[in-house]
């Protein structure tokens, strides 16, 4: 029997504040709770999978007969960003947070970047990605400058207008930054943020974003699967997050709708191993922009995909749905990620329905369970498998 796992990360789909949320400034946050009350939210298929039966979830109505097994996962890493979240999903806990720069990057580092790229740098502060274009975009175009900004995450973001700085050039500048940002300056991601438009009110970010990540500190689930001869198909920004480590095939997407379409297409293909999918719009378009209506509508779009996907699952298929952190769109103290529990929904013909796994420490629960199911030794990874508890 061909064994395939479809692991889908709903980027930032948190389900309530973790016990240490106050230490991150995120007390009381709840991404699912914020969107479930909105009229755009209609998720009967996530409900059937057990989303509202999960430990601590008060949104939505529980179902009497969940078709899958379900758990609430608590992050063990010291962070709430995409890189650390995905590394932990893949079985590598990060005990130290990646460096952040709440006052911008050191002057000497920015000067070196200016010298190496031949462009002046503007901003160099934590900033909203859309607001930074409004405030600095026109100046950047007049002076042929690069806009460098960060956030509460461990990121070095570089924005430039595609008409002045071609995308391939911006990528090259980001590669220069990635080489520079090591050690104490070793941010999780350097992100190219190309934009178009000519005035503050017409600027918009294009889909040519590109992330250059730190390599994971040690082998992840992806490496172990690849080394064991399994397929590891990376859909969306998964390839970037792991800097390509352990990936056997890369599929670039332009957003949720496109990522969902690729995942549905993969269902009809023969492969043995893992399709690892990230749906970025939840976070990038709706969470950070504090758009409750948009986030709720995106959840509904994904729910329709689930209704379509489950009937087409083969005998050896598992569908897993999770998240990497929260980004509560109703939380207005910041526009940053929020420190939240994440859901873990598992279904397939080989999975017992209705197993409530409670709350589990470590997102690495996912890596361990996948590796056990795919018969790959995961003793080097963090977390503990739940496969024996849920297998039919």
XYZ file of C-alpha atoms in Angstrom:
392
model
C 0.000 0.000 0.000
C 1.292 3.429 -1.014
C 1.523 5.616 2.104
C 1.040 9.365 1.619
C 0.719 12.134 4.197
C -0.760 15.517 3.266
C 0.361 17.907 6.014
C -1.267 21.308 5.617
C -0.126 24.263 7.720
C -2.766 26.985 7.952
C -0.180 29.686 8.558
C -1.000 31.443 11.887
C -4.267 29.539 12.631
C -3.899 29.597 16.425
C -6.631 28.308 18.748
C -6.021 30.252 21.967
C -3.271 31.761 24.105
C -0.613 29.437 25.506
C 0.159 29.532 29.257
C 3.224 31.751 28.666
C 1.439 34.138 26.248
C 1.749 37.064 28.679
C 5.554 36.843 28.438
C 5.165 37.445 24.688
C 2.651 40.276 25.175
C -0.173 38.098 23.854
C -2.397 37.373 26.844
C -5.983 36.538 25.857
C -5.331 36.122 22.117
C -7.349 33.582 20.142
C -7.215 33.528 16.337
C -9.937 30.886 15.880
C -12.131 32.582 18.505
C -11.833 35.909 16.642
C -12.883 34.568 13.231
C -15.487 31.977 14.258
C -17.960 34.716 15.255
C -17.805 36.394 11.839
C -20.596 35.743 9.290
C -17.934 34.858 6.666
C -16.902 31.837 8.760
C -18.584 28.587 7.717
C -16.494 25.494 8.432
C -18.712 22.394 8.719
C -15.943 20.096 7.450
C -13.342 21.269 9.964
C -16.117 20.778 12.514
C -16.547 17.166 11.297
C -12.780 16.621 11.632
C -13.033 17.661 15.296
C -11.755 21.261 15.267
C -14.330 22.412 17.836
C -13.874 19.302 20.004
C -10.215 20.180 20.665
C -9.148 20.833 24.258
C -9.866 24.420 25.293
C -11.669 25.442 22.075
C -14.847 27.339 22.936
C -15.640 28.567 19.405
C -18.113 26.691 17.231
C -20.159 23.630 18.127
C -18.662 20.279 19.012
C -19.643 17.364 16.796
C -20.966 14.154 18.364
C -19.050 11.953 15.894
C -15.750 13.429 14.648
C -14.438 11.676 11.534
C -10.827 12.100 12.664
C -8.596 12.281 15.706
C -7.576 15.634 17.167
C -5.241 17.356 19.624
C -4.145 20.747 20.885
C -0.396 21.268 20.529
C 1.691 23.559 22.738
C 4.894 25.076 21.381
C 8.084 24.146 23.197
C 10.387 26.521 21.281
C 11.074 30.018 22.573
C 9.456 31.926 19.752
C 6.286 32.568 17.823
C 7.589 32.963 14.307
C 7.205 30.983 11.104
C 10.724 29.562 11.011
C 10.812 28.261 14.575
C 7.211 27.002 14.317
C 7.896 24.974 11.172
C 11.199 23.638 12.498
C 9.333 22.371 15.566
C 6.590 20.822 13.399
C 9.485 19.021 11.674
C 10.848 17.792 15.015
C 13.465 20.386 15.988
C 12.781 22.495 19.100
C 14.563 25.870 19.360
C 15.338 26.550 23.051
C 16.640 30.057 22.255
C 14.662 32.652 20.302
C 16.122 33.848 17.017
C 17.437 37.439 17.286
C 15.030 40.335 16.788
C 15.813 44.013 16.250
C 13.147 46.202 17.866
C 15.304 49.319 17.291
C 16.389 48.379 13.772
C 19.691 46.868 12.648
C 23.067 48.281 13.759
C 24.349 51.217 11.674
C 27.559 49.424 10.743
C 25.584 46.487 9.313
C 23.339 48.798 7.274
C 26.379 50.734 5.968
C 28.000 47.488 4.876
C 24.786 46.452 3.107
C 24.637 49.842 1.342
C 28.236 49.466 0.158
C 27.710 45.926 -1.097
C 24.468 46.712 -2.970
C 25.279 50.238 -4.134
C 21.911 51.482 -2.834
C 21.007 53.805 0.036
C 18.816 52.208 2.732
C 15.633 53.823 4.075
C 13.587 53.094 7.229
C 15.523 50.390 9.182
C 12.792 50.021 11.828
C 10.044 47.557 12.724
C 7.159 48.384 10.374
C 3.953 47.084 8.828
C 4.745 45.807 5.330
C 1.952 47.781 3.689
C 2.445 50.967 5.723
C 6.170 51.040 4.982
C 5.371 51.400 1.263
C 3.023 54.304 1.954
C 5.615 56.075 4.121
C 8.833 55.335 2.206
C 7.851 54.093 -1.272
C 7.918 57.434 -3.068
C 11.243 58.436 -1.515
C 12.715 55.033 -2.406
C 11.741 55.574 -6.044
C 13.134 59.118 -6.175
C 16.444 58.080 -4.631
C 16.644 54.546 -6.120
C 16.910 53.335 -2.519
C 16.073 50.050 -0.812
C 13.570 49.955 2.055
C 14.858 47.751 4.880
C 12.529 46.957 7.761
C 11.886 44.299 10.384
C 9.058 43.277 12.737
C 8.606 41.474 16.038
C 9.772 38.403 14.095
C 13.373 37.541 13.355
C 13.365 39.026 9.843
C 15.371 41.380 7.614
C 12.956 42.549 4.903
C 14.017 44.378 1.752
C 11.412 46.174 -0.371
C 12.077 47.651 -3.816
C 9.980 48.696 -6.794
C 10.207 46.067 -9.539
C 10.401 48.746 -12.238
C 13.597 50.186 -10.709
C 15.126 47.091 -9.137
C 14.385 43.951 -11.191
C 13.231 41.000 -9.094
C 16.383 38.961 -9.794
C 18.500 41.901 -8.582
C 16.473 42.209 -5.383
C 16.954 38.480 -4.802
C 20.712 38.966 -5.247
C 20.705 41.793 -2.669
C 18.849 39.508 -0.269
C 21.473 36.815 -0.823
C 24.111 39.405 0.125
C 22.145 40.178 3.305
C 21.748 36.472 4.090
C 25.543 36.034 3.885
C 26.006 39.004 6.238
C 23.376 37.980 8.787
C 25.066 35.204 10.721
C 25.880 34.599 14.395
C 24.403 37.276 16.660
C 22.728 38.820 13.590
C 21.456 35.455 12.340
C 17.802 36.313 11.691
C 15.438 33.503 10.793
C 14.596 34.937 7.376
C 15.744 37.532 4.884
C 12.663 38.401 2.815
C 12.551 40.039 -0.599
C 9.419 42.223 -0.793
C 9.023 43.493 -4.391
C 6.275 46.035 -5.028
C 4.713 47.975 -7.885
C 2.834 51.255 -8.236
C 3.958 54.889 -8.536
C 2.441 56.753 -5.583
C 1.806 56.123 -1.877
C -1.833 55.250 -2.521
C -1.145 52.891 -5.471
C 1.797 50.838 -4.149
C 1.123 47.129 -3.686
C 3.283 44.094 -2.924
C 3.594 41.607 -5.779
C 3.594 37.812 -5.512
C 7.367 37.691 -6.160
C 8.188 37.541 -2.454
C 11.151 35.280 -1.716
C 12.362 34.058 1.689
C 15.972 33.137 2.427
C 16.015 31.164 5.669
C 18.667 30.039 8.068
C 19.339 26.360 7.629
C 17.804 24.305 10.464
C 20.359 23.633 13.222
C 20.152 19.857 12.683
C 18.371 17.243 10.576
C 14.573 17.574 10.506
C 11.774 15.200 9.555
C 12.302 16.288 5.938
C 15.930 15.095 5.920
C 15.043 11.775 7.558
C 12.248 11.089 5.073
C 14.385 12.024 2.081
C 17.317 9.910 3.311
C 14.927 6.969 3.703
C 13.916 7.295 0.044
C 10.527 8.929 0.620
C 9.202 11.841 -1.428
C 9.142 15.241 0.316
C 7.064 17.618 -1.799
C 7.209 21.219 -0.563
C 4.188 23.342 -1.521
C 4.281 27.109 -0.929
C 6.994 28.601 1.256
C 8.045 25.280 2.825
C 11.120 25.078 0.560
C 12.194 28.575 1.637
C 11.589 27.957 5.361
C 13.909 24.924 5.348
C 16.322 26.458 2.826
C 15.620 23.451 0.611
C 17.020 20.963 3.145
C 15.315 17.559 2.839
C 13.048 18.594 -0.050
C 12.772 16.354 -3.123
C 10.337 18.563 -5.086
C 9.437 22.250 -4.818
C 6.099 23.770 -5.881
C 5.896 27.566 -5.722
C 2.470 29.095 -5.076
C 0.981 32.577 -5.264
C -1.358 32.226 -2.267
C -4.022 30.050 -0.647
C -6.227 29.434 -3.698
C -3.239 28.396 -5.785
C -1.784 26.264 -2.962
C -5.112 24.500 -2.470
C -5.308 23.764 -6.227
C -1.786 22.277 -6.240
C -2.623 20.115 -3.206
C -5.755 18.791 -4.911
C -3.699 18.026 -8.027
C -1.096 16.175 -5.916
C -3.870 13.918 -4.639
C -4.187 12.427 -8.147
C -0.428 11.755 -8.431
C 1.467 8.679 -7.308
C 4.086 9.348 -4.649
C 5.254 7.766 -1.407
C 5.927 10.093 1.490
C 4.989 13.633 2.438
C 3.275 16.567 0.750
C 4.065 19.468 3.113
C 1.862 22.492 2.336
C 1.882 26.040 3.716
C -1.115 28.307 3.085
C 0.401 31.720 3.706
C -2.542 34.083 3.105
C -4.055 33.446 6.546
C -0.993 35.111 8.049
C 0.278 37.500 5.384
C -2.975 38.937 4.027
C -5.348 38.631 6.972
C -3.595 38.042 10.308
C -0.955 40.778 10.114
C -3.423 43.163 8.492
C -5.922 42.475 11.285
C -8.621 41.577 8.754
C -11.128 39.383 10.620
C -13.537 39.200 7.666
C -10.812 38.155 5.230
C -9.404 35.559 7.640
C -12.872 34.071 8.202
C -13.512 33.895 4.448
C -10.129 32.176 3.901
C -11.071 29.558 6.515
C -14.329 28.944 4.661
C -12.445 28.544 1.360
C -10.168 25.960 2.981
C -13.161 24.163 4.488
C -14.634 23.704 1.004
C -11.314 22.186 -0.093
C -11.536 19.682 2.812
C -15.037 18.644 1.646
C -13.622 18.045 -1.828
C -10.374 16.385 -0.712
C -11.564 13.789 1.813
C -13.720 11.712 -0.590
C -10.726 11.381 -2.940
C -8.341 10.040 -0.277
C -6.756 6.657 -1.023
C -6.413 3.708 1.344
C -2.957 4.769 2.575
C -3.569 8.531 2.751
C -3.496 10.674 5.885
C -4.691 14.282 5.957
C -3.204 16.405 8.749
C -4.159 20.029 9.406
C -2.193 22.247 11.795
C -0.636 25.720 12.243
C 2.759 27.188 13.159
C 1.710 29.990 15.582
C -1.184 32.452 15.971
C -1.887 35.852 14.428
C -5.127 36.960 16.058
C -6.723 39.414 13.598
C -8.800 41.002 16.376
C -5.762 41.810 18.546
C -4.912 45.477 18.079
C -2.034 46.021 20.529
C 0.349 44.909 17.764
C 0.149 43.529 14.219
C 2.538 40.692 15.082
C 2.171 36.948 15.509
C 0.542 35.738 18.728
C 1.726 32.995 21.086
C -1.038 30.390 20.763
C -1.768 26.693 20.845
C -2.280 25.140 17.399
C -4.772 22.514 16.204
C -3.763 19.036 15.076
C -6.446 17.275 13.046
C -5.765 13.845 11.531
C -8.059 11.770 9.334
C -7.841 8.917 6.853
C -9.102 5.383 6.351
C -6.397 4.103 8.712
C -7.220 6.560 11.526
C -9.680 5.884 14.347
C -12.477 8.472 14.384
C -13.102 10.562 17.475
C -9.861 10.027 19.416
C -9.383 13.053 21.673
C -5.633 13.289 22.260
C -6.002 16.224 24.667
C -3.119 18.705 24.875
C 0.348 17.575 23.768
C 3.612 19.369 24.424
C 5.684 20.021 21.283
C 4.695 20.512 17.669
C 7.211 17.706 17.034
C 4.314 15.367 17.843
C 3.526 15.812 14.136
C 7.002 14.836 12.861
C 7.142 11.789 15.109
C 3.674 10.615 14.050
C 4.418 11.073 10.337
C 7.744 9.250 10.575
C 6.226 6.350 12.483
C 3.431 6.061 9.932
C 5.932 6.137 7.039
C 8.216 3.594 8.783
C 11.151 5.987 9.217
C 13.281 6.123 12.389
C 12.709 9.499 14.114
C 14.614 8.865 17.347
C 16.770 11.965 16.687
C 13.728 14.273 16.594
C 11.851 16.051 19.396
C 8.263 15.173 20.251
C 6.363 11.929 20.758
C 4.297 10.022 18.193
C 0.569 9.519 18.698
C 0.257 6.951 15.882
C -0.367 3.984 18.188
C -3.233 5.889 19.836
C -5.026 6.750 16.602
C -4.342 3.908 14.175
C -7.481 1.958 13.288
